[in-house]
Coordinates of C-alpha atoms and ligand atoms in Angstrom, one line a residue:
X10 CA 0.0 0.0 0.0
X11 CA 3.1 2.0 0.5
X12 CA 3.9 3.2 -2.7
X13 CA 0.4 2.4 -4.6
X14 CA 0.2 5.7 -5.5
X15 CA 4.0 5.7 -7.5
X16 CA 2.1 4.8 -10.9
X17 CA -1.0 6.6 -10.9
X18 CA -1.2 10.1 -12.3
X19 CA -2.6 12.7 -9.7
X20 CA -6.6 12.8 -9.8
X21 CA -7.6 15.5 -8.8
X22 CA -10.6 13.9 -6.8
X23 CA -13.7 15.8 -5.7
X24 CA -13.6 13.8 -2.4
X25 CA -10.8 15.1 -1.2
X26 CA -10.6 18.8 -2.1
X27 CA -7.6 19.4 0.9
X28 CA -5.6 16.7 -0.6
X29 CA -5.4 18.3 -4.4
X30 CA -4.9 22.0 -2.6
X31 CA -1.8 20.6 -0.7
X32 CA -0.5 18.7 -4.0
X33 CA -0.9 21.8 -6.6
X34 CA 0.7 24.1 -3.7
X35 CA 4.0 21.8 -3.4
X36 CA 4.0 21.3 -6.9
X37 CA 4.2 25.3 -8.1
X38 CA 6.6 26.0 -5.7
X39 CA 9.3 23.0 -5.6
X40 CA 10.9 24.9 -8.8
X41 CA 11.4 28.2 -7.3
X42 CA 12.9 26.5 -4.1
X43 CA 15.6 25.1 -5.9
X44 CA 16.4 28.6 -7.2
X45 CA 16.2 29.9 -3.4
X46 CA 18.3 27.3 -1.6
X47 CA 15.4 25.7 0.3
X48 CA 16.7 22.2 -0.3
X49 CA 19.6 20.7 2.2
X50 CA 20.9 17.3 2.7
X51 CA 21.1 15.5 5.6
X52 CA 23.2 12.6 6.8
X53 CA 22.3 9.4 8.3
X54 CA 25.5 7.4 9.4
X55 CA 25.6 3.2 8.8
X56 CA 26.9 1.3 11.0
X57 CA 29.4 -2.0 10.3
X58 CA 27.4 -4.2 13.2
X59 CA 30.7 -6.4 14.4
X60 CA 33.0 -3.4 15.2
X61 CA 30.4 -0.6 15.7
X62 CA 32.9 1.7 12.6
X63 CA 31.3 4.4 10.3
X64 CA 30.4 2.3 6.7
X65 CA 29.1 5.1 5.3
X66 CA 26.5 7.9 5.6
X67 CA 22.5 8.0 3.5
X68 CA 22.1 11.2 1.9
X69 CA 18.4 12.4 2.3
X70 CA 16.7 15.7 1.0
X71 CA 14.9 18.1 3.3
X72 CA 13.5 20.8 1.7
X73 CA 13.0 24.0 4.7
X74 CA 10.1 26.2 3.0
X75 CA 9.4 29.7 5.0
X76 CA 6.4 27.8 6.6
X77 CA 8.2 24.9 7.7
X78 CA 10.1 21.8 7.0
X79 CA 8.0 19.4 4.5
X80 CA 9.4 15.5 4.8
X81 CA 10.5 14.0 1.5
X82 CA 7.9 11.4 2.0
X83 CA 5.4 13.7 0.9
X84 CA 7.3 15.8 -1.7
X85 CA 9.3 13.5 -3.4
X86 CA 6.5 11.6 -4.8
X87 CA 5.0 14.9 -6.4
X88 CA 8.2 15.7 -8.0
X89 CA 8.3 12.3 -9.5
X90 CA 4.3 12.9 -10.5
X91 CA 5.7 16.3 -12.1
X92 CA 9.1 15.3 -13.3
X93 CA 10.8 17.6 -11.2
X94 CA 12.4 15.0 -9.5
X95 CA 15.4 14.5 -12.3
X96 CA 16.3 18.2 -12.0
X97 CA 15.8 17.9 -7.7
X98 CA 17.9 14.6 -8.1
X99 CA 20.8 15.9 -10.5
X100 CA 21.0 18.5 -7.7
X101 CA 21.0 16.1 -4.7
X102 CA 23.7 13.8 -6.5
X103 CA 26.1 16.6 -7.2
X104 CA 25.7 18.6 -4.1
X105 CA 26.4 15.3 -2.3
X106 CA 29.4 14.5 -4.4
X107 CA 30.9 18.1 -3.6
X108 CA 30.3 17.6 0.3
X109 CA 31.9 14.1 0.1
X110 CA 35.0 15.9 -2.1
X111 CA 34.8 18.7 0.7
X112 CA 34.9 15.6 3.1
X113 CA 38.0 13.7 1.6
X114 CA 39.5 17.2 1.7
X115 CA 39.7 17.3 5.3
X116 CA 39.9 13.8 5.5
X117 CA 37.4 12.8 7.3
X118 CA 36.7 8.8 7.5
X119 CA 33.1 8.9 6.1
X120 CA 33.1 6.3 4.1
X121 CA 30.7 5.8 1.4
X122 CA 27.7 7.9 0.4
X123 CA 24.8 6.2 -0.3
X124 CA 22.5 8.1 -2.4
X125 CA 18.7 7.5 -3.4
X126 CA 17.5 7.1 -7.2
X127 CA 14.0 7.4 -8.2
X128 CA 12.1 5.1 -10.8
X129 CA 12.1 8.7 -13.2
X130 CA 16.4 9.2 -12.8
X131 CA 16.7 5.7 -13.6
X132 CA 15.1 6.3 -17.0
X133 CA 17.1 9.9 -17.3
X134 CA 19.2 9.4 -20.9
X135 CA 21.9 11.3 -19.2
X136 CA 22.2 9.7 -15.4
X137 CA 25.1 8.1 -16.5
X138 CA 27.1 11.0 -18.2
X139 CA 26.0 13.3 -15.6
X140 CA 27.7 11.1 -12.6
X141 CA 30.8 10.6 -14.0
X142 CA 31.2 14.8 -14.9
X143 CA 30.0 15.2 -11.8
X144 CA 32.9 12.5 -10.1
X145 CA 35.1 14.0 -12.3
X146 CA 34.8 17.7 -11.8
X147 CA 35.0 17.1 -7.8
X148 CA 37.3 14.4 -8.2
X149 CA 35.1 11.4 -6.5
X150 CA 35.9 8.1 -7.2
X151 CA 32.3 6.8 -8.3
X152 CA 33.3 3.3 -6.1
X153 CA 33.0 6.0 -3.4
X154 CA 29.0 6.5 -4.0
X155 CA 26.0 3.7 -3.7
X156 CA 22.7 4.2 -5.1
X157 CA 20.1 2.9 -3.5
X158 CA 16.9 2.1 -6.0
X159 CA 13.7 0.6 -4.6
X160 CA 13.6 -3.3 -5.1
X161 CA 9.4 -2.6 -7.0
X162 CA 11.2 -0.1 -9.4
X163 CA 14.3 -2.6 -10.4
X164 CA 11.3 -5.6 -10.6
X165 CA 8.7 -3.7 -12.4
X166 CA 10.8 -2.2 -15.1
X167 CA 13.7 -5.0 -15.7
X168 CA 13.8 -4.4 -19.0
X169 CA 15.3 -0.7 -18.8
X170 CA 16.3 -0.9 -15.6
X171 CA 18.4 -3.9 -15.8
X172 CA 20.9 -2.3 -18.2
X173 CA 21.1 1.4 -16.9
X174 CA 22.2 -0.7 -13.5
X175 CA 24.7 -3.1 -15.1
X176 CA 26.2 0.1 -16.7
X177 CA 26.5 2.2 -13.2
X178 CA 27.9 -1.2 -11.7
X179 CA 30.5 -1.3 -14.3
X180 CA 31.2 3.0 -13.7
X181 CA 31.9 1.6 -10.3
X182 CA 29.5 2.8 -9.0
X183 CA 27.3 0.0 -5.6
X184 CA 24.3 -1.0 -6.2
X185 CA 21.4 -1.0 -3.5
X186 CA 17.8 -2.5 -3.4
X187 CA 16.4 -0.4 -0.7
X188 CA 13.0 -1.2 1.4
X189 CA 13.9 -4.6 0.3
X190 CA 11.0 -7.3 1.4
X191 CA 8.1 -5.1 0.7
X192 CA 8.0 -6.1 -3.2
X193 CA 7.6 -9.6 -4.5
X194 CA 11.1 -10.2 -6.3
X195 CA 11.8 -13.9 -6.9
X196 CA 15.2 -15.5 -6.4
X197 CA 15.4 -15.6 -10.2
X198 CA 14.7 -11.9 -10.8
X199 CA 17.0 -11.3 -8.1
X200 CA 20.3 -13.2 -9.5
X201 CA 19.7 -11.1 -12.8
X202 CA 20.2 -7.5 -10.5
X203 CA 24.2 -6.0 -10.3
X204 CA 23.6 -5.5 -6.9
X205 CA 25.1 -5.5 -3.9
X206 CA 23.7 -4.7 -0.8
X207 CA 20.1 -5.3 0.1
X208 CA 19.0 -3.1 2.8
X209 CA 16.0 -4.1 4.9
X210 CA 13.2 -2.1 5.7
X211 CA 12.6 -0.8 8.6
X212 CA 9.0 -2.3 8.7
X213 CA 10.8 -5.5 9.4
X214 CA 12.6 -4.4 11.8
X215 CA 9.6 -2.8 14.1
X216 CA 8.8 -6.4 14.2
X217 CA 11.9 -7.9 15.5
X218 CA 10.2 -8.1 18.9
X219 CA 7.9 -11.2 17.4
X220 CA 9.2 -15.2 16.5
X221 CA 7.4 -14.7 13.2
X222 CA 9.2 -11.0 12.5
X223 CA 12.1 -12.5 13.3
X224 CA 11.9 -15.4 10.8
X225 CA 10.9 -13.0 7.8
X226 CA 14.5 -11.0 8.8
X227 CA 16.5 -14.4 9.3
X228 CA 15.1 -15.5 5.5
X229 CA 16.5 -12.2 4.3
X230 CA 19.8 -12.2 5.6
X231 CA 20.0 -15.6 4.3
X232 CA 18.9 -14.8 1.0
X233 CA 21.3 -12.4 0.7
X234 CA 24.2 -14.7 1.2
X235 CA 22.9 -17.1 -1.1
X236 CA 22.9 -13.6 -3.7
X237 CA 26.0 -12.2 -1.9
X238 CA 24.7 -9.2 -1.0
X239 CA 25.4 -7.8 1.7
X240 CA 22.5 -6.6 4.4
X241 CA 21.8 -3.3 6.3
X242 CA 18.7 -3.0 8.5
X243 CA 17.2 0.3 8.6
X244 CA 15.2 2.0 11.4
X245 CA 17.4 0.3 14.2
X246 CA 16.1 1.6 17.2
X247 CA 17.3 -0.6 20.2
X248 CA 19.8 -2.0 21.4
X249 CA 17.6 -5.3 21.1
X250 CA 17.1 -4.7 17.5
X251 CA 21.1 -4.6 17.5
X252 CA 21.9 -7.2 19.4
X253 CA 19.6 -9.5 17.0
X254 CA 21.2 -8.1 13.9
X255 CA 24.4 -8.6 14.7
X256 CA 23.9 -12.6 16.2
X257 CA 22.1 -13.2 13.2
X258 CA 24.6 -11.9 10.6
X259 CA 23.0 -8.3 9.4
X260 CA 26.1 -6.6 7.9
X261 CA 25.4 -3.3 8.8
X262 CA 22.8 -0.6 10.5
X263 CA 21.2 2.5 10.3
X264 CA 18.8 4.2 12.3
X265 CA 18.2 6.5 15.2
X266 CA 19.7 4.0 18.2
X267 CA 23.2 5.5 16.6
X268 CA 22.0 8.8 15.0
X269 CA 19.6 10.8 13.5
X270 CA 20.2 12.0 9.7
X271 CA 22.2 15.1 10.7
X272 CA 23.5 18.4 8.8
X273 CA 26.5 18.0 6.9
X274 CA 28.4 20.6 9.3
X275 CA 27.7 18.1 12.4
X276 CA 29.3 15.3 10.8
X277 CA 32.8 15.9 11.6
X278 CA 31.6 16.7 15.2
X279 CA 29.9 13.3 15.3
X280 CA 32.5 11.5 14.1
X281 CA 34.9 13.0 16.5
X282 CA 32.7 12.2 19.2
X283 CA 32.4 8.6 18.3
X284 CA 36.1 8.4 17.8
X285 CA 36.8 9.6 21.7
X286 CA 34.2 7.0 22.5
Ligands
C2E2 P1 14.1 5.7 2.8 O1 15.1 5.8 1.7 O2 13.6 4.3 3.1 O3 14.8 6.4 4.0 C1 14.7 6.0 5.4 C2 13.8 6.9 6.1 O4 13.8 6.4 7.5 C3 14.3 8.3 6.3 O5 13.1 9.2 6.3 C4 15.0 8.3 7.6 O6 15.1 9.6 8.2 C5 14.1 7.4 8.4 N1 14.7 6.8 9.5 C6 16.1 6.6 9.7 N2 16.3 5.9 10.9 C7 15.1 5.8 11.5 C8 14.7 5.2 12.7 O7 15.5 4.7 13.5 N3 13.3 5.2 13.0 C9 12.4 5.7 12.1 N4 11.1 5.7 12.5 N5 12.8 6.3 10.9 C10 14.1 6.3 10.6 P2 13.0 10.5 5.5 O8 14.4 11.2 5.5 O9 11.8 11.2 5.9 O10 12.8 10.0 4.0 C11 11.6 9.3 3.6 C12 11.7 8.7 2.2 O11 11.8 9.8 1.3 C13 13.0 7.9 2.0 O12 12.8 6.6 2.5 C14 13.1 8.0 0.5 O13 12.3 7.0 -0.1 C15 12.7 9.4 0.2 N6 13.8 10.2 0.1 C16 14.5 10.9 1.0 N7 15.6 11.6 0.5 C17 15.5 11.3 -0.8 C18 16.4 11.7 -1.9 O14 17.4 12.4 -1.8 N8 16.0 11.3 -3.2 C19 14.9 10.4 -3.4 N9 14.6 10.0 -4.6 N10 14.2 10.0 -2.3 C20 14.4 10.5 -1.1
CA3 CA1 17.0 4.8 1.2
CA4 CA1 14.7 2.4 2.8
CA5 CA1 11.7 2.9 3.6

């Protein structure tokens, strides 16, 4: 039910009046806020579960209006509705490449970026082209950067998708099917995909508190052996959650139990933090 409405052109339904207002507001004004600097990234450290090191860091997109901060859960599926999304995500991908140049600069021990592609970027002509000028002009090595793509949007569209991945795989560049176990991918589907990592949604891992939540997460570490991928849980929470993960051979975690997302400019701070223990 999640993303049932990723297909489906915008109605505007009678019903629910409120509901078109809000859309055609975000819509006519998530141009202009590129233009005005309303968007920022935010960074959401993952964790390497059997030593507790920095893998890595999510980039995610915030966009601070003079109103208020609206979540990219509700504006990022208008700007795929509208097509804004390819400009908002050629945007996202090179202002996250510069701040992981800035990064290397002062060498900082981030690790890798992991950055989100939506269904629309995938079929963008010029992805490819655009991430290596982009690597290039900041000087990032692209084995630097992961892109995570939902695992419906690899399934749904194999046919285009499968090259356009096999091609950034070869740039490089990681591969990751993210909110993995919410779509309905089959083993054999699944050893056709270049990737990597398969990261598991935090859905699944609300319900590591139940035998039968805890099965559905064991199945999914296990098939990503069998794939050799390797696993990060998302929305880790406890130290429970943790604990499981790690006994049960997750590779990696994310969520707030270690940090929330966090402005670029408290990164270093957090990292320095960690490293005094
Ligand atoms: P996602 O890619 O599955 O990102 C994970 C979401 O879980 C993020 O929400 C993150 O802030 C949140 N989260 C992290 N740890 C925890 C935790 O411990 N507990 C809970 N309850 N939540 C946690 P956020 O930042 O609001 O993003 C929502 C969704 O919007 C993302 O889901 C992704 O699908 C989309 N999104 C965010 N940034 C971008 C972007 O730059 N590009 C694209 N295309 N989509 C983005
Ligand atoms: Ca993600
Ligand atoms: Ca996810
Ligand atoms: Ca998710």
């Amino acid at each position: 039910a999640k993303r049932s409405g990723q297909h489906k052109v915008m109605q505007f339904n009678s019903a629910q009046p409120e509901k078109t207002r809000r859309w055609l507001e975000l819509a006519g004004q998530m141009a202009t806020a590129l233009q005005q600097r309303q968007y920022f990234l935010v960074y959401q450290p993952r964790i390497a579960l059997h030593d507790g090191q920095v893998a890595g860091f999510e980039v995610l997109v915030r966009w601070q209006t003079p109103q208020g901060l609206i979540s990219p859960g509700e504006f990022i599926p208008v700007a795929e509705e509208t097509g804004f999304i390819l400009e908002l995500g050629r945007w996202i991908l090179d202002q996250a490449i510069a701040q992981l140049a800035s990064w290397q600069r002062e060498q900082l021990a981030v690790g890798r970026l992991a950055i989100n592609l939506s269904t629309r970027q995938l079929s963008d002509a010029g992805l490819q082209a655009f991430l290596l000028q982009s690597c290039a002009r900041h000087g990032v090595d692209p084995a630097q950067l992961e892109l995570e793509v939902t695992e419906t949007v690899a399934m749904e569209n194999l046919d285009w998708a499968l090259p356009v991945l096999q091609q950034l795989r070869t740039l490089g560049l990681q591969i990751a099917l993210d909110d993995f176990g919410t779509g309905y991918s089959s083993l054999a589907y699944l050893q056709q995909l270049p990737v990597s990592v398969l990261k598991i949604d935090l859905a699944f891992v609300r319900n590591l508190d139940r035998e039968e939540g805890r099965a559905v997460v064991h199945t999914i570490i296990t098939l990503a052996r069998t794939l050799g991928c390797s696993t990060v849980a998302e929305g880790v929470e406890t130290t429970a959650q943790r604990d499981w993960l790690l006994a049960n051979g997750c590779h990696e975690m994310q969520g707030f139990l270690e940090a929330r997302p966090m402005p670029a400019d408290a990164v270093a701070g957090y990292l320095q933090a960690k490293a005094q223990g």
